Amino acid sequence: MSLPLGSALLHRFLHRSRYVNFCQSTSPFRLCCDEKHEPSLLRAVYANEKLEVKENLPGLFRYIDWLPVDRYLEADGKPITYQSQNLAHHLGLDHLFICFNGYWPERDADLSTCSFKELEAFPILARIPEDNPKTLVVASAGNTGRAFATVCSKLKIPFCLVIPEQNLSAIWSKEPFDSCVRMIAVGGNGDYSDAIRIGQIISELEGFFPEGGAKNVARRDGMGLTVVDATVTIGEIPDHYFQAVGSGTGGISAYEANLRFLADGRFGNKKMKLHLCQNIPFTPMTDAWKAGSREITALSEIEAKKCISQVSAKVLTNRNPAYSLAGGVYEALADTDGEMYGVTNDESDKARALFEKLEGIDVSPAAGVATGALIQAVEAVKIGKKETIVLNITSGGYKRMRQDYPLHYLKPDLVFKPEEIEPDFLEKSITSVS
């Protein structure tokens, strides 16, 4: 169904909160402006500066005013924000709010992929013209791939997923996958960055197009709905916001949503402090931020993959995050006087067990990292007892989902080794199975 909504201009974001060069484009495929310049992100500017919640629209599309789309899709789920009692009491916090993204029937949480990556998938797909003949390509470490595969299967949209073979167990659905969904895996010691390389090559082949990652405004504004839902539910912009990050896109999205509420003017004038975290020992953004550096220290491929192999939250292992570029994580942290944390597997496991015991639902390793960071912040007195805090549980309810539904797993159509990532070889192999 079409609506005269979501009219958005895109413009380039450069340096500290400075806008230049309006692109004046509503193209669903635009990921960057036409000028040559340093790496930067486009940002959507919406006709409706004041958010009007459309309660009559399904799921996350009730926030369509701040999504770069002109139609909505049938989406059941959205973020669910509620005030914590038990975990809040345990940590000595008066105003701790949980933004839960996943499956939790008792709280009407119905993201069927158990991840906030579903918030990305629906807006991106709603932004693509219905008559588009090309196949969407997405590289993923797990949650994003599951979200897109599930939604594309439901809507019969041609889709190609590229994922590390070691993460195949993350690609499941409570419904069988449609044949419009294809999957390519990177075998051996291939990781998320290898999957991204393959995805980039495939997206340039005839008949395919890239999703765009952090450059896609629909992805960021979809992820930013966690802050939108939390702010609308609470009635004001929070003081603090906790989230685990891999590519950093979620942190950027939260910051951008905060800026929109400042322009709205009805929810206060605060810039909420970003508390972002990564899973030790793979902490490139945390290390750079703590060192006061805008640039990430490059690790060799061997070193990076060794660190990645040791983390429990595999979805947080992007070797090329959106940190240094204009409008990226570094600038968002700097503008909010933010913090970054490193959380061990053990800390994450204990935080997950604590959350499930006190709040009553299981959460993912990445959500455990975020909860672990919150615990660190409380212990270090980085947040006040009476301040308003939002903890983004980016994925939860998987255990509950398995109890309620038999799950279907997607199998790869092709498997490549990292050393086989070469354009001509990939094109011949993909053509042979198309």
PDB file of N, CA, C and O in Angstrom, residues 177-214:
ATOM      1  N   PHE A 177      11.918 -21.382   4.147  1.00  0.00           N
ATOM      2  CA  PHE A 177      12.399 -20.316   3.269  1.00  0.00           C
ATOM      3  C   PHE A 177      11.910 -20.522   1.842  1.00  0.00           C
ATOM      4  O   PHE A 177      11.906 -21.643   1.325  1.00  0.00           O
ATOM      5  N   ASP A 178      11.523 -19.438   1.195  1.00  0.00           N
ATOM      6  CA  ASP A 178      11.108 -19.481  -0.196  1.00  0.00           C
ATOM      7  C   ASP A 178      12.336 -19.610  -1.094  1.00  0.00           C
ATOM      8  O   ASP A 178      13.447 -19.209  -0.718  1.00  0.00           O
ATOM      9  N   SER A 179      12.139 -20.126  -2.302  1.00  0.00           N
ATOM     10  CA  SER A 179      13.249 -20.332  -3.225  1.00  0.00           C
ATOM     11  C   SER A 179      13.829 -19.023  -3.749  1.00  0.00           C
ATOM     12  O   SER A 179      14.901 -19.025  -4.386  1.00  0.00           O
ATOM     13  N   CYS A 180      13.172 -17.888  -3.498  1.00  0.00           N
ATOM     14  CA  CYS A 180      13.708 -16.595  -3.916  1.00  0.00           C
ATOM     15  C   CYS A 180      14.926 -16.194  -3.085  1.00  0.00           C
ATOM     16  O   CYS A 180      15.643 -15.249  -3.427  1.00  0.00           O
ATOM     17  N   VAL A 181      15.168 -16.895  -1.988  1.00  0.00           N
ATOM     18  CA  VAL A 181      16.289 -16.603  -1.098  1.00  0.00           C
ATOM     19  C   VAL A 181      17.429 -17.575  -1.375  1.00  0.00           C
ATOM     20  O   VAL A 181      17.246 -18.795  -1.289  1.00  0.00           O
ATOM     21  N   ARG A 182      18.605 -17.052  -1.720  1.00  0.00           N
ATOM     22  CA  ARG A 182      19.793 -17.866  -1.968  1.00  0.00           C
ATOM     23  C   ARG A 182      20.870 -17.475  -0.962  1.00  0.00           C
ATOM     24  O   ARG A 182      20.932 -16.321  -0.512  1.00  0.00           O
ATOM     25  N   MET A 183      21.762 -18.424  -0.664  1.00  0.00           N
ATOM     26  CA  MET A 183      22.811 -18.129   0.305  1.00  0.00           C
ATOM     27  C   MET A 183      24.170 -18.641  -0.177  1.00  0.00           C
ATOM     28  O   MET A 183      24.289 -19.756  -0.685  1.00  0.00           O
ATOM     29  N   ILE A 184      25.178 -17.804   0.021  1.00  0.00           N
ATOM     30  CA  ILE A 184      26.563 -18.145  -0.281  1.00  0.00           C
ATOM     31  C   ILE A 184      27.350 -18.049   1.011  1.00  0.00           C
ATOM     32  O   ILE A 184      27.240 -17.063   1.750  1.00  0.00           O
ATOM     33  N   ALA A 185      28.148 -19.067   1.295  1.00  0.00           N
ATOM     34  CA  ALA A 185      28.927 -19.096   2.530  1.00  0.00           C
ATOM     35  C   ALA A 185      30.422 -18.977   2.239  1.00  0.00           C
ATOM     36  O   ALA A 185      30.896 -19.430   1.193  1.00  0.00           O
ATOM     37  N   VAL A 186      31.138 -18.370   3.184  1.00  0.00           N
ATOM     38  CA  VAL A 186      32.599 -18.298   3.118  1.00  0.00           C
ATOM     39  C   VAL A 186      33.141 -19.367   4.060  1.00  0.00           C
ATOM     40  O   VAL A 186      32.925 -19.299   5.274  1.00  0.00           O
ATOM     41  N   GLY A 187      33.798 -20.369   3.492  1.00  0.00           N
ATOM     42  CA  GLY A 187      34.273 -21.493   4.293  1.00  0.00           C
ATOM     43  C   GLY A 187      35.621 -21.237   4.943  1.00  0.00           C
ATOM     44  O   GLY A 187      36.133 -20.114   4.961  1.00  0.00           O
ATOM     45  N   GLY A 188      36.208 -22.309   5.476  1.00  0.00           N
ATOM     46  CA  GLY A 188      37.517 -22.215   6.116  1.00  0.00           C
ATOM     47  C   GLY A 188      37.498 -21.258   7.282  1.00  0.00           C
ATOM     48  O   GLY A 188      36.607 -21.291   8.122  1.00  0.00           O
ATOM     49  N   ASN A 189      38.502 -20.367   7.318  1.00  0.00           N
ATOM     50  CA  ASN A 189      38.555 -19.371   8.396  1.00  0.00           C
ATOM     51  C   ASN A 189      37.969 -18.038   7.938  1.00  0.00           C
ATOM     52  O   ASN A 189      38.277 -16.984   8.485  1.00  0.00           O
ATOM     53  N   GLY A 190      37.095 -18.096   6.936  1.00  0.00           N
ATOM     54  CA  GLY A 190      36.459 -16.879   6.441  1.00  0.00           C
ATOM     55  C   GLY A 190      35.617 -16.201   7.503  1.00  0.00           C
ATOM     56  O   GLY A 190      34.919 -16.869   8.275  1.00  0.00           O
ATOM     57  N   ASP A 191      35.662 -14.874   7.554  1.00  0.00           N
ATOM     58  CA  ASP A 191      34.897 -14.128   8.552  1.00  0.00           C
ATOM     59  C   ASP A 191      33.980 -13.114   7.873  1.00  0.00           C
ATOM     60  O   ASP A 191      33.815 -13.114   6.651  1.00  0.00           O
ATOM     61  N   TYR A 192      33.391 -12.259   8.674  1.00  0.00           N
ATOM     62  CA  TYR A 192      32.421 -11.273   8.184  1.00  0.00           C
ATOM     63  C   TYR A 192      33.030 -10.384   7.103  1.00  0.00           C
ATOM     64  O   TYR A 192      32.390 -10.069   6.099  1.00  0.00           O
ATOM     65  N   SER A 193      34.283  -9.963   7.294  1.00  0.00           N
ATOM     66  CA  SER A 193      34.916  -9.100   6.306  1.00  0.00           C
ATOM     67  C   SER A 193      35.085  -9.816   4.972  1.00  0.00           C
ATOM     68  O   SER A 193      34.956  -9.199   3.901  1.00  0.00           O
ATOM     69  N   ASP A 194      35.372 -11.109   5.010  1.00  0.00           N
ATOM     70  CA  ASP A 194      35.438 -11.888   3.769  1.00  0.00           C
ATOM     71  C   ASP A 194      34.067 -11.938   3.102  1.00  0.00           C
ATOM     72  O   ASP A 194      33.951 -11.846   1.869  1.00  0.00           O
ATOM     73  N   ALA A 195      33.034 -12.090   3.903  1.00  0.00           N
ATOM     74  CA  ALA A 195      31.670 -12.102   3.360  1.00  0.00           C
ATOM     75  C   ALA A 195      31.344 -10.765   2.701  1.00  0.00           C
ATOM     76  O   ALA A 195      30.706 -10.717   1.641  1.00  0.00           O
ATOM     77  N   ILE A 196      31.778  -9.668   3.319  1.00  0.00           N
ATOM     78  CA  ILE A 196      31.544  -8.343   2.748  1.00  0.00           C
ATOM     79  C   ILE A 196      32.242  -8.216   1.392  1.00  0.00           C
ATOM     80  O   ILE A 196      31.676  -7.680   0.429  1.00  0.00           O
ATOM     81  N   ARG A 197      33.464  -8.727   1.289  1.00  0.00           N
ATOM     82  CA  ARG A 197      34.201  -8.666   0.017  1.00  0.00           C
ATOM     83  C   ARG A 197      33.451  -9.417  -1.078  1.00  0.00           C
ATOM     84  O   ARG A 197      33.311  -8.926  -2.200  1.00  0.00           O
ATOM     85  N   ILE A 198      32.959 -10.616  -0.762  1.00  0.00           N
ATOM     86  CA  ILE A 198      32.197 -11.381  -1.748  1.00  0.00           C
ATOM     87  C   ILE A 198      30.917 -10.648  -2.115  1.00  0.00           C
ATOM     88  O   ILE A 198      30.535 -10.550  -3.288  1.00  0.00           O
ATOM     89  N   GLY A 199      30.232 -10.115  -1.101  1.00  0.00           N
ATOM     90  CA  GLY A 199      28.994  -9.396  -1.354  1.00  0.00           C
ATOM     91  C   GLY A 199      29.200  -8.203  -2.274  1.00  0.00           C
ATOM     92  O   GLY A 199      28.369  -7.933  -3.153  1.00  0.00           O
ATOM     93  N   GLN A 200      30.298  -7.488  -2.097  1.00  0.00           N
ATOM     94  CA  GLN A 200      30.585  -6.338  -2.954  1.00  0.00           C
ATOM     95  C   GLN A 200      30.784  -6.759  -4.402  1.00  0.00           C
ATOM     96  O   GLN A 200      30.303  -6.100  -5.333  1.00  0.00           O
ATOM     97  N   ILE A 201      31.485  -7.874  -4.596  1.00  0.00           N
ATOM     98  CA  ILE A 201      31.727  -8.367  -5.959  1.00  0.00           C
ATOM     99  C   ILE A 201      30.411  -8.785  -6.613  1.00  0.00           C
ATOM    100  O   ILE A 201      30.119  -8.426  -7.755  1.00  0.00           O
ATOM    101  N   ILE A 202      29.598  -9.548  -5.892  1.00  0.00           N
ATOM    102  CA  ILE A 202      28.334 -10.034  -6.446  1.00  0.00           C
ATOM    103  C   ILE A 202      27.405  -8.865  -6.778  1.00  0.00           C
ATOM    104  O   ILE A 202      26.727  -8.863  -7.811  1.00  0.00           O
ATOM    105  N   SER A 203      27.375  -7.860  -5.902  1.00  0.00           N
ATOM    106  CA  SER A 203      26.442  -6.736  -6.099  1.00  0.00           C
ATOM    107  C   SER A 203      26.759  -5.941  -7.357  1.00  0.00           C
ATOM    108  O   SER A 203      25.903  -5.200  -7.857  1.00  0.00           O
ATOM    109  N   GLU A 204      27.976  -6.086  -7.888  1.00  0.00           N
ATOM    110  CA  GLU A 204      28.351  -5.385  -9.104  1.00  0.00           C
ATOM    111  C   GLU A 204      28.062  -6.194 -10.364  1.00  0.00           C
ATOM    112  O   GLU A 204      28.216  -5.697 -11.483  1.00  0.00           O
ATOM    113  N   LEU A 205      27.638  -7.448 -10.202  1.00  0.00           N
ATOM    114  CA  LEU A 205      27.294  -8.273 -11.347  1.00  0.00           C
ATOM    115  C   LEU A 205      25.926  -7.866 -11.898  1.00  0.00           C
ATOM    116  O   LEU A 205      25.087  -7.315 -11.173  1.00  0.00           O
ATOM    117  N   GLU A 206      25.706  -8.172 -13.149  1.00  0.00           N
ATOM    118  CA  GLU A 206      24.431  -7.830 -13.767  1.00  0.00           C
ATOM    119  C   GLU A 206      23.288  -8.573 -13.068  1.00  0.00           C
ATOM    120  O   GLU A 206      23.369  -9.762 -12.798  1.00  0.00           O
ATOM    121  N   GLY A 207      22.247  -7.834 -12.740  1.00  0.00           N
ATOM    122  CA  GLY A 207      21.078  -8.437 -12.107  1.00  0.00           C
ATOM    123  C   GLY A 207      21.091  -8.379 -10.593  1.00  0.00           C
ATOM    124  O   GLY A 207      20.151  -8.857  -9.945  1.00  0.00           O
ATOM    125  N   PHE A 208      22.141  -7.776 -10.012  1.00  0.00           N
ATOM    126  CA  PHE A 208      22.246  -7.681  -8.556  1.00  0.00           C
ATOM    127  C   PHE A 208      22.436  -6.219  -8.150  1.00  0.00           C
ATOM    128  O   PHE A 208      22.852  -5.384  -8.951  1.00  0.00           O
ATOM    129  N   PHE A 209      22.144  -5.888  -6.886  1.00  0.00           N
ATOM    130  CA  PHE A 209      22.449  -4.555  -6.369  1.00  0.00           C
ATOM    131  C   PHE A 209      22.719  -4.642  -4.872  1.00  0.00           C
ATOM    132  O   PHE A 209      22.217  -5.532  -4.182  1.00  0.00           O
ATOM    133  N   PRO A 210      23.563  -3.735  -4.334  1.00  0.00           N
ATOM    134  CA  PRO A 210      23.962  -3.802  -2.931  1.00  0.00           C
ATOM    135  C   PRO A 210      22.961  -3.152  -1.989  1.00  0.00           C
ATOM    136  O   PRO A 210      22.295  -2.175  -2.344  1.00  0.00           O
ATOM    137  N   GLU A 211      22.894  -3.665  -0.792  1.00  0.00           N
ATOM    138  CA  GLU A 211      22.076  -3.030   0.250  1.00  0.00           C
ATOM    139  C   GLU A 211      22.763  -1.771   0.766  1.00  0.00           C
ATOM    140  O   GLU A 211      22.109  -0.766   1.010  1.00  0.00           O
ATOM    141  N   GLY A 212      24.070  -1.793   0.948  1.00  0.00           N
ATOM    142  CA  GLY A 212      24.799  -0.573   1.257  1.00  0.00           C
ATOM    143  C   GLY A 212      25.333  -0.428   2.662  1.00  0.00           C
ATOM    144  O   GLY A 212      26.108   0.487   2.946  1.00  0.00           O
ATOM    145  N   GLY A 213      24.910  -1.277   3.598  1.00  0.00           N
ATOM    146  CA  GLY A 213      25.438  -1.192   4.953  1.00  0.00           C
ATOM    147  C   GLY A 213      25.125   0.131   5.618  1.00  0.00           C
ATOM    148  O   GLY A 213      24.027   0.687   5.483  1.00  0.00           O
ATOM    149  N   ALA A 214      26.101   0.680   6.338  1.00  0.00           N
ATOM    150  CA  ALA A 214      25.898   1.920   7.086  1.00  0.00           C
ATOM    151  C   ALA A 214      25.536   3.089   6.177  1.00  0.00           C
ATOM    152  O   ALA A 214      24.936   4.069   6.626  1.00  0.00           O
TER     153      ALA A 214
END
